[in-house]
Amino acid sequence: MSRPDQLKLGTFVYTFGFHPAAWLHPGSDVHGANDLSHLKKVAQISEAAKLDFMFFADSPAAAIGDPAALARQPTKMNRFEPITAITALSQHTEKLGFVATASTSYYEPYNIARLYASADHMSGGRMCWNVVTSDHDETGYNYNREGLPPHSERYERCEEFVDVVFGLWDSYEPDALLLDRDSGIYHDQHKLHELNHHGKHFQVRGPLNIARTPQGRPVIAQAGGSEPGMELAARTAEMVFSLASNIDKNRAFYANVKGRMAKYGRHEDDLKIMPGIVINVGETEEEARAKEQQLVDLMHPDVGLLMLQEFLEADLRGVDLDKPFPMERMPEKAKGSKALFDELKEFVTQGHTMRELITHYARRHTGNGLTGTPTQIADFMQEWFETRAADGFILMFPTLPSSLEDFTRLVVPELRRRGLFREEYEASTLRGNLGISEPANRYTLARAAE
């Protein structure tokens, strides 16, 4: 079932790699958290392979929990602010896109609009805002709050927040800059607009004091499988990061979200569904599994236990790691992914020990884990792509840069051999390479309708 388009692929970036023990692996850079040259290398490897973008996940707070375990897990404890990082990295690349996470719970719309518009100009149109509402209590303690607001309140604020940002990005019409030295007029006053937004959560006059960006506005990404999340994605998003754990669920998610777009006057090709997938690839299956096992062996049990406790919101202190999971401590529902929660419950009912559960969770805590040969990985991607379970993938490499180098050396050529992935970039902007349209400026549309 061939498709007229091709796979979209992005490199997911935790500093050292996706695995919690990645910083211990010789294939990562132990100094990388505070050294731009490490991220520069990851960006340049990604661009040389013609990947679409680098995606920076973020939480704007250090983690809280067992200090001894956190001392072994640096991912949240020492990291660059992502908008700063992607702006810097854009100066060392030419075509690669950049996705940075920023929370609507802890910014103002004007800040976000100005930051991302500036970065989009500096990169020549290669930026994307990953819209999140935040789901960790530790962040609120740094922003005048006690923990996290309720889910419904966060999404209500998020809806209005995104609308305000879109309005600010439309402040300048595309041809507003006259730059006429003879007349001394820099911009057409009739093509620069105040927003004058007055809503429940925000009052923003505008206009934004930066011109329309090279790709119209930065691309919008989102992750979230809740009902409000899917509705927001159908209305506003251009990339959605799916966490469904199997192909059937992802096909259903794909159809559900894209099926909502028409009522907002949008075409389904203007939204890319991209599941996150952990990749371990080797020349042989045995080599790939050995790479996976090496990281499992490097991870301290305290780190895995801390991760599991955070996901389950359960007190697991003092539990014997070599005995089955104490079911009386299993919560009734998930804090995060329901699919993963259900999978973990099924796993523990099979009699596995706590230590085995920790290892299983570390492998599976986001999306799918895929370990195998280039052919096996390409087969997986091709099936998901051609049966419309995905438009592409967020590649969650266990270590950086070594796992990324393995993928670009082994898997990318196989995808190209099958006609599934590009040989060269199609455009200079992220929108152009993703194959999504540039949104029209609302004031230009209104002018044309007069």
Tab-separated table of C-alpha atoms in Angstrom:
chain	number	residue	atom	x	y	z
A	1	MET	CA	0.000	0.000	0.000
A	2	SER	CA	2.390	2.678	-1.225
A	3	ARG	CA	1.897	6.335	-0.328
A	4	PRO	CA	2.770	9.377	-2.431
A	5	ASP	CA	4.692	10.973	0.448
A	6	GLN	CA	7.690	9.709	2.438
A	7	LEU	CA	8.526	9.090	6.075
A	8	LYS	CA	9.275	12.036	8.327
A	9	LEU	CA	11.978	11.379	10.919
A	10	GLY	CA	13.235	13.403	13.865
A	11	THR	CA	15.956	12.924	16.473
A	12	PHE	CA	14.662	13.026	20.054
A	13	VAL	CA	17.141	14.714	22.388
A	14	TYR	CA	17.769	14.047	26.005
A	15	THR	CA	21.344	15.243	26.395
A	16	PHE	CA	23.096	11.889	26.669
A	17	GLY	CA	20.429	9.737	25.043
A	18	PHE	CA	17.003	8.430	25.922
A	19	HIS	CA	18.059	5.639	28.263
A	20	PRO	CA	18.416	6.749	31.906
A	21	ALA	CA	21.879	5.146	32.032
A	22	ALA	CA	23.049	6.739	28.773
A	23	TRP	CA	25.480	9.099	30.494
A	24	LEU	CA	27.404	6.041	31.754
A	25	HIS	CA	27.812	4.610	28.258
A	26	PRO	CA	31.075	5.230	26.368
A	27	GLY	CA	29.033	6.143	23.271
A	28	SER	CA	27.747	9.319	24.922
A	29	ASP	CA	29.537	12.517	25.940
A	30	VAL	CA	29.648	12.772	29.733
A	31	HIS	CA	30.355	16.527	29.462
A	32	GLY	CA	27.548	17.098	26.964
A	33	ALA	CA	24.989	18.735	29.255
A	34	ASN	CA	26.964	21.972	29.341
A	35	ASP	CA	28.864	21.768	26.070
A	36	LEU	CA	27.144	22.982	22.911
A	37	SER	CA	29.639	21.089	20.758
A	38	HIS	CA	27.973	17.814	21.814
A	39	LEU	CA	24.555	18.955	20.596
A	40	LYS	CA	26.165	20.502	17.534
A	41	LYS	CA	27.545	17.063	16.625
A	42	VAL	CA	24.104	15.459	17.077
A	43	ALA	CA	22.562	18.175	14.878
A	44	GLN	CA	25.140	17.794	12.134
A	45	ILE	CA	24.814	13.988	12.065
A	46	SER	CA	21.029	14.407	11.833
A	47	GLU	CA	21.328	16.929	9.012
A	48	ALA	CA	23.855	14.850	7.070
A	49	ALA	CA	21.290	12.007	7.095
A	50	LYS	CA	18.565	14.472	5.933
A	51	LEU	CA	16.422	13.925	9.033
A	52	ASP	CA	13.619	16.442	9.422
A	53	PHE	CA	14.363	17.859	12.857
A	54	MET	CA	15.834	17.571	16.333
A	55	PHE	CA	13.234	17.491	19.085
A	56	PHE	CA	14.134	18.865	22.530
A	57	ALA	CA	11.910	17.574	25.298
A	58	ASP	CA	12.021	19.727	28.406
A	59	SER	CA	10.888	20.217	31.944
A	60	PRO	CA	11.843	23.644	33.326
A	61	ALA	CA	12.603	22.241	36.772
A	62	ALA	CA	14.949	19.825	38.434
A	63	ALA	CA	13.295	16.558	39.377
A	64	ILE	CA	12.251	15.886	42.947
A	65	GLY	CA	12.452	12.566	44.746
A	66	ASP	CA	15.123	10.345	46.246
A	67	PRO	CA	18.312	12.462	46.226
A	68	ALA	CA	20.521	9.363	45.998
A	69	ALA	CA	18.677	8.156	42.887
A	70	LEU	CA	18.615	11.632	41.322
A	71	ALA	CA	22.380	11.865	41.772
A	72	ARG	CA	22.557	8.938	39.333
A	73	GLN	CA	20.077	10.356	36.785
A	74	PRO	CA	21.178	13.716	35.304
A	75	THR	CA	18.552	14.121	32.572
A	76	LYS	CA	16.427	16.700	34.398
A	77	MET	CA	19.117	17.826	36.789
A	78	ASN	CA	21.461	19.562	34.334
A	79	ARG	CA	20.228	20.666	30.927
A	80	PHE	CA	20.138	23.660	28.597
A	81	GLU	CA	17.022	25.771	28.202
A	82	PRO	CA	15.773	24.495	24.826
A	83	ILE	CA	14.808	27.685	22.958
A	84	THR	CA	18.273	29.073	23.621
A	85	ALA	CA	19.845	25.789	22.507
A	86	ILE	CA	17.937	25.455	19.239
A	87	THR	CA	18.639	29.067	18.289
A	88	ALA	CA	22.358	28.462	18.772
A	89	LEU	CA	22.279	25.154	16.884
A	90	SER	CA	20.454	26.705	13.946
A	91	GLN	CA	23.599	28.715	13.250
A	92	HIS	CA	25.576	25.492	12.701
A	93	THR	CA	23.056	23.874	10.319
A	94	GLU	CA	21.259	24.828	7.110
A	95	LYS	CA	18.170	22.654	6.567
A	96	LEU	CA	17.541	20.710	9.792
A	97	GLY	CA	14.440	21.758	11.735
A	98	PHE	CA	14.301	22.242	15.499
A	99	VAL	CA	11.481	21.496	17.927
A	100	ALA	CA	11.586	22.940	21.452
A	101	THR	CA	9.149	22.338	24.279
A	102	ALA	CA	7.645	25.258	26.204
A	103	SER	CA	4.740	25.086	28.638
A	104	THR	CA	1.623	27.221	28.428
A	105	SER	CA	1.347	26.885	32.206
A	106	TYR	CA	4.537	28.840	32.923
A	107	TYR	CA	4.929	31.373	30.105
A	108	GLU	CA	2.921	34.324	28.847
A	109	PRO	CA	1.714	34.176	25.215
A	110	TYR	CA	3.635	37.301	24.235
A	111	ASN	CA	6.918	35.782	25.492
A	112	ILE	CA	6.386	32.594	23.502
A	113	ALA	CA	5.330	34.434	20.342
A	114	ARG	CA	8.393	36.676	20.442
A	115	LEU	CA	10.922	33.964	21.354
A	116	TYR	CA	9.858	31.510	18.656
A	117	ALA	CA	9.380	34.187	15.991
A	118	SER	CA	12.899	35.447	16.701
A	119	ALA	CA	14.323	31.933	16.502
A	120	ASP	CA	12.402	31.277	13.281
A	121	HIS	CA	13.903	34.361	11.667
A	122	MET	CA	17.406	33.498	12.851
A	123	SER	CA	17.126	29.957	11.474
A	124	GLY	CA	15.546	30.941	8.154
A	125	GLY	CA	12.227	29.268	8.983
A	126	ARG	CA	13.159	26.024	10.745
A	127	MET	CA	11.513	26.281	14.169
A	128	CYS	CA	8.681	24.436	15.889
A	129	TRP	CA	6.984	25.008	19.239
A	130	ASN	CA	6.030	21.818	21.084
A	131	VAL	CA	2.975	22.934	23.052
A	132	VAL	CA	2.616	21.333	26.486
A	133	THR	CA	0.668	22.140	29.642
A	134	SER	CA	3.193	20.335	31.924
A	135	ASP	CA	2.412	17.221	33.931
A	136	HIS	CA	4.988	17.291	36.747
A	137	ASP	CA	4.331	18.886	40.119
A	138	GLU	CA	7.941	19.980	40.606
A	139	THR	CA	7.675	22.747	38.002
A	140	GLY	CA	4.927	24.693	39.746
A	141	TYR	CA	7.008	25.117	42.888
A	142	ASN	CA	9.308	27.434	40.930
A	143	TYR	CA	6.503	29.572	39.503
A	144	ASN	CA	4.510	30.804	42.487
A	145	ARG	CA	2.367	27.674	42.645
A	146	GLU	CA	1.887	24.710	44.905
A	147	GLY	CA	2.091	21.824	42.509
A	148	LEU	CA	0.148	21.458	39.263
A	149	PRO	CA	-3.235	22.975	38.335
A	150	PRO	CA	-6.010	20.487	37.390
A	151	HIS	CA	-5.882	18.996	33.886
A	152	SER	CA	-9.053	20.751	32.715
A	153	GLU	CA	-7.793	24.128	33.909
A	154	ARG	CA	-4.435	23.646	32.210
A	155	TYR	CA	-6.087	22.788	28.880
A	156	GLU	CA	-8.547	25.676	29.076
A	157	ARG	CA	-5.622	28.064	29.572
A	158	CYS	CA	-3.692	26.307	26.803
A	159	GLU	CA	-6.503	26.736	24.259
A	160	GLU	CA	-6.632	30.491	24.812
A	161	PHE	CA	-2.841	30.738	25.007
A	162	VAL	CA	-2.333	29.174	21.566
A	163	ASP	CA	-5.001	31.402	20.022
A	164	VAL	CA	-3.263	34.493	21.380
A	165	VAL	CA	0.119	33.370	20.062
A	166	PHE	CA	-1.359	32.729	16.608
A	167	GLY	CA	-2.903	36.198	16.673
A	168	LEU	CA	0.405	37.795	17.601
A	169	TRP	CA	2.235	35.909	14.847
A	170	ASP	CA	-0.245	37.469	12.396
A	171	SER	CA	0.558	41.026	13.575
A	172	TYR	CA	2.520	41.809	10.423
A	173	GLU	CA	0.994	40.846	7.107
A	174	PRO	CA	3.456	39.124	4.735
A	175	ASP	CA	4.059	42.255	2.624
A	176	ALA	CA	3.915	44.796	5.463
A	177	LEU	CA	7.597	45.733	5.330
A	178	LEU	CA	8.090	48.406	2.668
A	179	LEU	CA	11.710	49.241	3.527
A	180	ASP	CA	11.379	52.337	1.351
A	181	ARG	CA	14.344	54.633	1.951
A	182	ASP	CA	13.150	57.215	-0.566
A	183	SER	CA	9.889	57.825	1.271
A	184	GLY	CA	11.336	57.039	4.669
A	185	ILE	CA	8.555	54.544	5.366
A	186	TYR	CA	9.676	51.255	6.907
A	187	HIS	CA	6.357	49.428	7.093
A	188	ASP	CA	2.813	49.887	5.848
A	189	GLN	CA	0.879	51.097	8.877
A	190	HIS	CA	-2.294	49.462	7.520
A	191	LYS	CA	-0.642	46.037	7.483
A	192	LEU	CA	0.493	45.973	11.110
A	193	HIS	CA	-2.310	45.017	13.491
A	194	GLU	CA	-3.045	45.165	17.193
A	195	LEU	CA	-4.613	41.967	18.519
A	196	ASN	CA	-6.592	43.511	21.394
A	197	HIS	CA	-7.356	40.163	22.976
A	198	HIS	CA	-9.470	40.142	26.132
A	199	GLY	CA	-10.132	36.631	27.421
A	200	LYS	CA	-10.580	34.681	30.628
A	201	HIS	CA	-6.867	34.095	31.151
A	202	PHE	CA	-5.102	36.744	29.077
A	203	GLN	CA	-5.305	40.383	28.039
A	204	VAL	CA	-2.883	41.103	25.206
A	205	ARG	CA	-2.929	44.232	23.089
A	206	GLY	CA	-0.104	43.557	20.644
A	207	PRO	CA	1.157	43.933	18.024
A	208	LEU	CA	4.175	41.654	18.146
A	209	ASN	CA	7.253	43.724	17.392
A	210	ILE	CA	8.781	41.317	14.897
A	211	ALA	CA	7.803	40.691	11.274
A	212	ARG	CA	6.061	37.599	9.935
A	213	THR	CA	8.537	34.724	9.889
A	214	PRO	CA	10.072	32.979	6.851
A	215	GLN	CA	7.662	30.031	7.088
A	216	GLY	CA	4.610	32.148	7.954
A	217	ARG	CA	4.762	31.074	11.563
A	218	PRO	CA	6.667	28.372	13.459
A	219	VAL	CA	5.332	24.840	13.164
A	220	ILE	CA	3.153	23.624	16.061
A	221	ALA	CA	3.703	20.260	17.701
A	222	GLN	CA	1.754	18.596	20.452
A	223	ALA	CA	1.580	15.364	22.411
A	224	GLY	CA	-1.496	14.197	24.229
A	225	GLY	CA	-4.057	11.440	23.897
A	226	SER	CA	-6.804	12.911	26.077
A	227	GLU	CA	-10.039	14.164	24.538
A	228	PRO	CA	-9.086	17.852	24.984
A	229	GLY	CA	-5.599	17.075	23.662
A	230	MET	CA	-6.872	15.427	20.495
A	231	GLU	CA	-9.309	18.253	19.851
A	232	LEU	CA	-6.611	20.874	20.321
A	233	ALA	CA	-4.326	18.925	17.977
A	234	ALA	CA	-6.983	18.724	15.265
A	235	ARG	CA	-7.544	22.472	15.484
A	236	THR	CA	-3.990	23.757	15.872
A	237	ALA	CA	-1.207	21.148	15.621
A	238	GLU	CA	0.943	20.237	12.629
A	239	MET	CA	2.867	17.432	14.320
A	240	VAL	CA	1.470	15.108	16.967
A	241	PHE	CA	3.719	12.850	18.982
A	242	SER	CA	1.781	9.680	19.643
A	243	LEU	CA	2.498	7.301	22.512
A	244	ALA	CA	0.227	4.421	21.469
A	245	SER	CA	1.873	1.086	22.200
A	246	ASN	CA	0.758	-0.995	19.209
A	247	ILE	CA	-0.113	-0.560	15.568
A	248	ASP	CA	-3.873	-1.062	15.902
A	249	LYS	CA	-4.184	1.573	18.619
A	250	ASN	CA	-2.069	3.965	16.631
A	251	ARG	CA	-4.176	3.455	13.476
A	252	ALA	CA	-7.239	4.299	15.535
A	253	PHE	CA	-5.529	7.359	17.038
A	254	TYR	CA	-4.342	8.467	13.595
A	255	ALA	CA	-7.841	8.230	12.136
A	256	ASN	CA	-9.450	9.837	15.183
A	257	VAL	CA	-7.280	12.958	15.238
A	258	LYS	CA	-7.160	13.467	11.477
A	259	GLY	CA	-10.904	12.824	11.233
A	260	ARG	CA	-11.548	15.900	13.392
A	261	MET	CA	-9.622	18.321	11.176
A	262	ALA	CA	-12.219	18.984	8.470
A	263	LYS	CA	-14.552	20.818	10.854
A	264	TYR	CA	-11.750	23.330	11.404
A	265	GLY	CA	-11.241	23.776	7.668
A	266	ARG	CA	-7.951	21.882	7.706
A	267	HIS	CA	-6.586	19.173	5.409
A	268	GLU	CA	-5.269	16.019	7.051
A	269	ASP	CA	-1.956	16.269	5.178
A	270	ASP	CA	-1.203	19.371	7.263
A	271	LEU	CA	-0.807	17.248	10.390
A	272	LYS	CA	1.834	14.540	10.827
A	273	ILE	CA	1.293	11.746	13.362
A	274	MET	CA	4.723	10.696	14.658
A	275	PRO	CA	5.019	8.013	17.348
A	276	GLY	CA	8.056	7.959	19.575
A	277	ILE	CA	10.121	4.824	19.159
A	278	VAL	CA	13.235	3.680	21.008
A	279	ILE	CA	15.764	2.296	18.503
A	280	ASN	CA	18.482	-0.286	19.161
A	281	VAL	CA	19.970	-1.386	15.838
A	282	GLY	CA	22.842	-3.731	15.071
A	283	GLU	CA	24.321	-5.552	12.090
A	284	THR	CA	22.679	-8.660	13.578
A	285	GLU	CA	19.812	-9.125	16.004
A	286	GLU	CA	22.274	-10.509	18.556
A	287	GLU	CA	24.385	-7.364	18.325
A	288	ALA	CA	21.321	-5.153	18.758
A	289	ARG	CA	20.176	-7.081	21.817
A	290	ALA	CA	23.656	-6.909	23.301
A	291	LYS	CA	23.551	-3.108	22.969
A	292	GLU	CA	20.198	-3.019	24.712
A	293	GLN	CA	21.402	-5.306	27.506
A	294	GLN	CA	24.529	-3.233	28.076
A	295	LEU	CA	22.371	-0.256	29.033
A	296	VAL	CA	20.103	-2.391	31.194
A	297	ASP	CA	23.166	-3.588	33.070
A	298	LEU	CA	24.414	-0.002	33.530
A	299	MET	CA	21.173	1.293	35.055
A	300	HIS	CA	21.143	1.338	38.846
A	301	PRO	CA	17.945	-0.167	40.362
A	302	ASP	CA	17.361	3.001	42.420
A	303	VAL	CA	17.015	5.001	39.191
A	304	GLY	CA	14.514	2.582	37.706
A	305	LEU	CA	12.549	2.485	40.955
A	306	LEU	CA	12.351	6.281	41.063
A	307	MET	CA	11.056	6.403	37.481
A	308	LEU	CA	8.467	3.727	38.200
A	309	GLN	CA	7.283	5.445	41.384
A	310	GLU	CA	6.809	8.714	39.521
A	311	PHE	CA	4.763	7.058	36.782
A	312	LEU	CA	2.568	5.027	39.149
A	313	GLU	CA	2.391	7.690	41.880
A	314	ALA	CA	2.928	4.828	44.325
A	315	ASP	CA	5.210	4.513	47.349
A	316	LEU	CA	7.537	1.623	46.525
A	317	ARG	CA	10.199	2.324	49.124
A	318	GLY	CA	11.438	-0.774	50.916
A	319	VAL	CA	9.945	-3.212	48.399
A	320	ASP	CA	12.026	-6.361	47.846
A	321	LEU	CA	13.265	-6.106	44.270
A	322	ASP	CA	13.516	-9.871	43.873
A	323	LYS	CA	9.892	-10.572	44.812
A	324	PRO	CA	6.696	-9.971	42.803
A	325	PHE	CA	5.167	-6.501	42.714
A	326	PRO	CA	2.929	-5.906	45.778
A	327	MET	CA	-0.437	-5.495	44.073
A	328	GLU	CA	-1.889	-3.620	47.050
A	329	ARG	CA	0.370	-0.712	46.033
A	330	MET	CA	-0.854	-0.624	42.432
A	331	PRO	CA	-3.006	2.496	41.834
A	332	GLU	CA	-6.416	2.265	40.192
A	333	LYS	CA	-5.531	4.480	37.239
A	334	ALA	CA	-2.561	5.924	35.419
A	335	LYS	CA	-1.002	9.329	35.906
A	336	GLY	CA	0.373	9.232	32.365
A	337	SER	CA	-0.147	6.845	29.432
A	338	LYS	CA	-3.123	4.541	30.057
A	339	ALA	CA	-1.809	2.086	27.449
A	340	LEU	CA	1.505	1.732	29.256
A	341	PHE	CA	-0.207	1.527	32.638
A	342	ASP	CA	-2.389	-1.345	31.410
A	343	GLU	CA	0.676	-3.076	30.001
A	344	LEU	CA	2.515	-2.806	33.317
A	345	LYS	CA	-0.469	-4.210	35.216
A	346	GLU	CA	-0.596	-7.185	32.869
A	347	PHE	CA	3.166	-7.662	33.253
A	348	VAL	CA	3.041	-7.820	37.051
A	349	THR	CA	0.099	-10.247	37.085
A	350	GLN	CA	2.360	-12.709	35.259
A	351	GLY	CA	4.472	-13.008	38.418
A	352	HIS	CA	7.506	-10.973	37.376
A	353	THR	CA	9.711	-9.567	40.111
A	354	MET	CA	10.052	-5.897	40.945
A	355	ARG	CA	13.519	-5.905	39.389
A	356	GLU	CA	12.095	-7.309	36.134
A	357	LEU	CA	9.295	-4.721	36.198
A	358	ILE	CA	11.812	-1.897	36.645
A	359	THR	CA	13.764	-3.129	33.622
A	360	HIS	CA	10.582	-3.535	31.567
A	361	TYR	CA	9.404	-0.032	32.417
A	362	ALA	CA	12.781	1.480	31.609
A	363	ARG	CA	12.525	-0.077	28.148
A	364	ARG	CA	8.918	0.840	27.499
A	365	HIS	CA	8.145	4.061	29.358
A	366	THR	CA	7.617	6.041	26.148
A	367	GLY	CA	6.154	4.537	22.990
A	368	ASN	CA	7.607	1.426	21.435
A	369	GLY	CA	10.970	-0.197	21.910
A	370	LEU	CA	12.433	-1.655	18.722
A	371	THR	CA	15.560	-3.789	18.788
A	372	GLY	CA	16.867	-5.555	15.700
A	373	THR	CA	18.574	-5.412	12.338
A	374	PRO	CA	18.200	-2.642	9.744
A	375	THR	CA	15.777	-4.849	7.809
A	376	GLN	CA	13.624	-5.511	10.877
A	377	ILE	CA	13.474	-1.841	11.810
A	378	ALA	CA	12.698	-0.773	8.228
A	379	ASP	CA	9.961	-3.446	8.035
A	380	PHE	CA	8.364	-2.040	11.191
A	381	MET	CA	8.471	1.535	9.935
A	382	GLN	CA	7.177	0.611	6.516
A	383	GLU	CA	4.164	-1.249	7.904
A	384	TRP	CA	3.212	1.597	10.238
A	385	PHE	CA	3.672	4.164	7.487
A	386	GLU	CA	1.881	2.341	4.671
A	387	THR	CA	-1.089	1.280	6.815
A	388	ARG	CA	-1.502	4.832	8.146
A	389	ALA	CA	-0.591	4.234	11.739
A	390	ALA	CA	2.107	6.905	11.393
A	391	ASP	CA	3.454	9.572	9.055
A	392	GLY	CA	6.899	9.202	10.536
A	393	PHE	CA	8.713	8.635	13.815
A	394	ILE	CA	10.408	10.445	16.664
A	395	LEU	CA	13.630	8.459	16.987
A	396	MET	CA	14.499	8.023	20.654
A	397	PHE	CA	18.112	6.925	20.574
A	398	PRO	CA	19.346	5.196	23.746
A	399	THR	CA	22.719	6.972	23.558
A	400	LEU	CA	23.864	10.105	21.767
A	401	PRO	CA	25.602	10.329	19.437
A	402	SER	CA	26.476	6.616	19.053
A	403	SER	CA	22.939	5.201	18.597
A	404	LEU	CA	22.129	7.989	16.137
A	405	GLU	CA	25.269	7.165	14.156
A	406	ASP	CA	24.238	3.488	14.065
A	407	PHE	CA	20.796	4.427	12.733
A	408	THR	CA	22.058	6.767	10.022
A	409	ARG	CA	24.681	4.236	8.931
A	410	LEU	CA	22.478	1.128	8.967
A	411	VAL	CA	18.771	2.014	8.711
A	412	VAL	CA	18.628	5.185	6.597
A	413	PRO	CA	20.192	3.472	3.529
A	414	GLU	CA	17.643	0.645	3.809
A	415	LEU	CA	14.744	3.111	3.996
A	416	ARG	CA	16.080	4.894	0.926
A	417	ARG	CA	16.469	1.624	-0.948
A	418	ARG	CA	12.728	1.074	-0.390
A	419	GLY	CA	11.863	4.616	-1.508
A	420	LEU	CA	10.584	5.498	1.962
A	421	PHE	CA	12.957	8.331	2.828
A	422	ARG	CA	14.468	11.293	1.024
A	423	GLU	CA	17.880	11.526	-0.582
A	424	GLU	CA	17.935	15.325	-0.272
A	425	TYR	CA	15.915	17.980	1.516
A	426	GLU	CA	12.979	19.297	-0.479
A	427	ALA	CA	13.019	22.799	0.985
A	428	SER	CA	14.866	25.227	3.236
A	429	THR	CA	12.078	25.549	5.831
A	430	LEU	CA	10.732	22.989	8.268
A	431	ARG	CA	7.228	23.388	6.822
A	432	GLY	CA	8.557	22.727	3.358
A	433	ASN	CA	10.392	19.563	4.378
A	434	LEU	CA	7.433	18.255	6.383
A	435	GLY	CA	5.112	18.936	3.451
A	436	ILE	CA	2.690	21.099	5.418
A	437	SER	CA	1.183	24.323	4.154
A	438	GLU	CA	1.892	27.852	5.329
A	439	PRO	CA	-1.134	29.231	7.199
A	440	ALA	CA	-2.698	32.332	5.724
A	441	ASN	CA	-2.504	35.604	7.621
A	442	ARG	CA	-5.953	36.378	9.056
A	443	TYR	CA	-5.806	40.073	8.109
A	444	THR	CA	-4.676	39.333	4.560
A	445	LEU	CA	-7.598	36.906	4.230
A	446	ALA	CA	-10.026	39.495	5.528
A	447	ARG	CA	-8.630	42.111	3.143
A	448	ALA	CA	-9.055	39.723	0.198
A	449	ALA	CA	-12.667	39.059	1.188
A	450	GLU	CA	-13.631	42.724	1.195
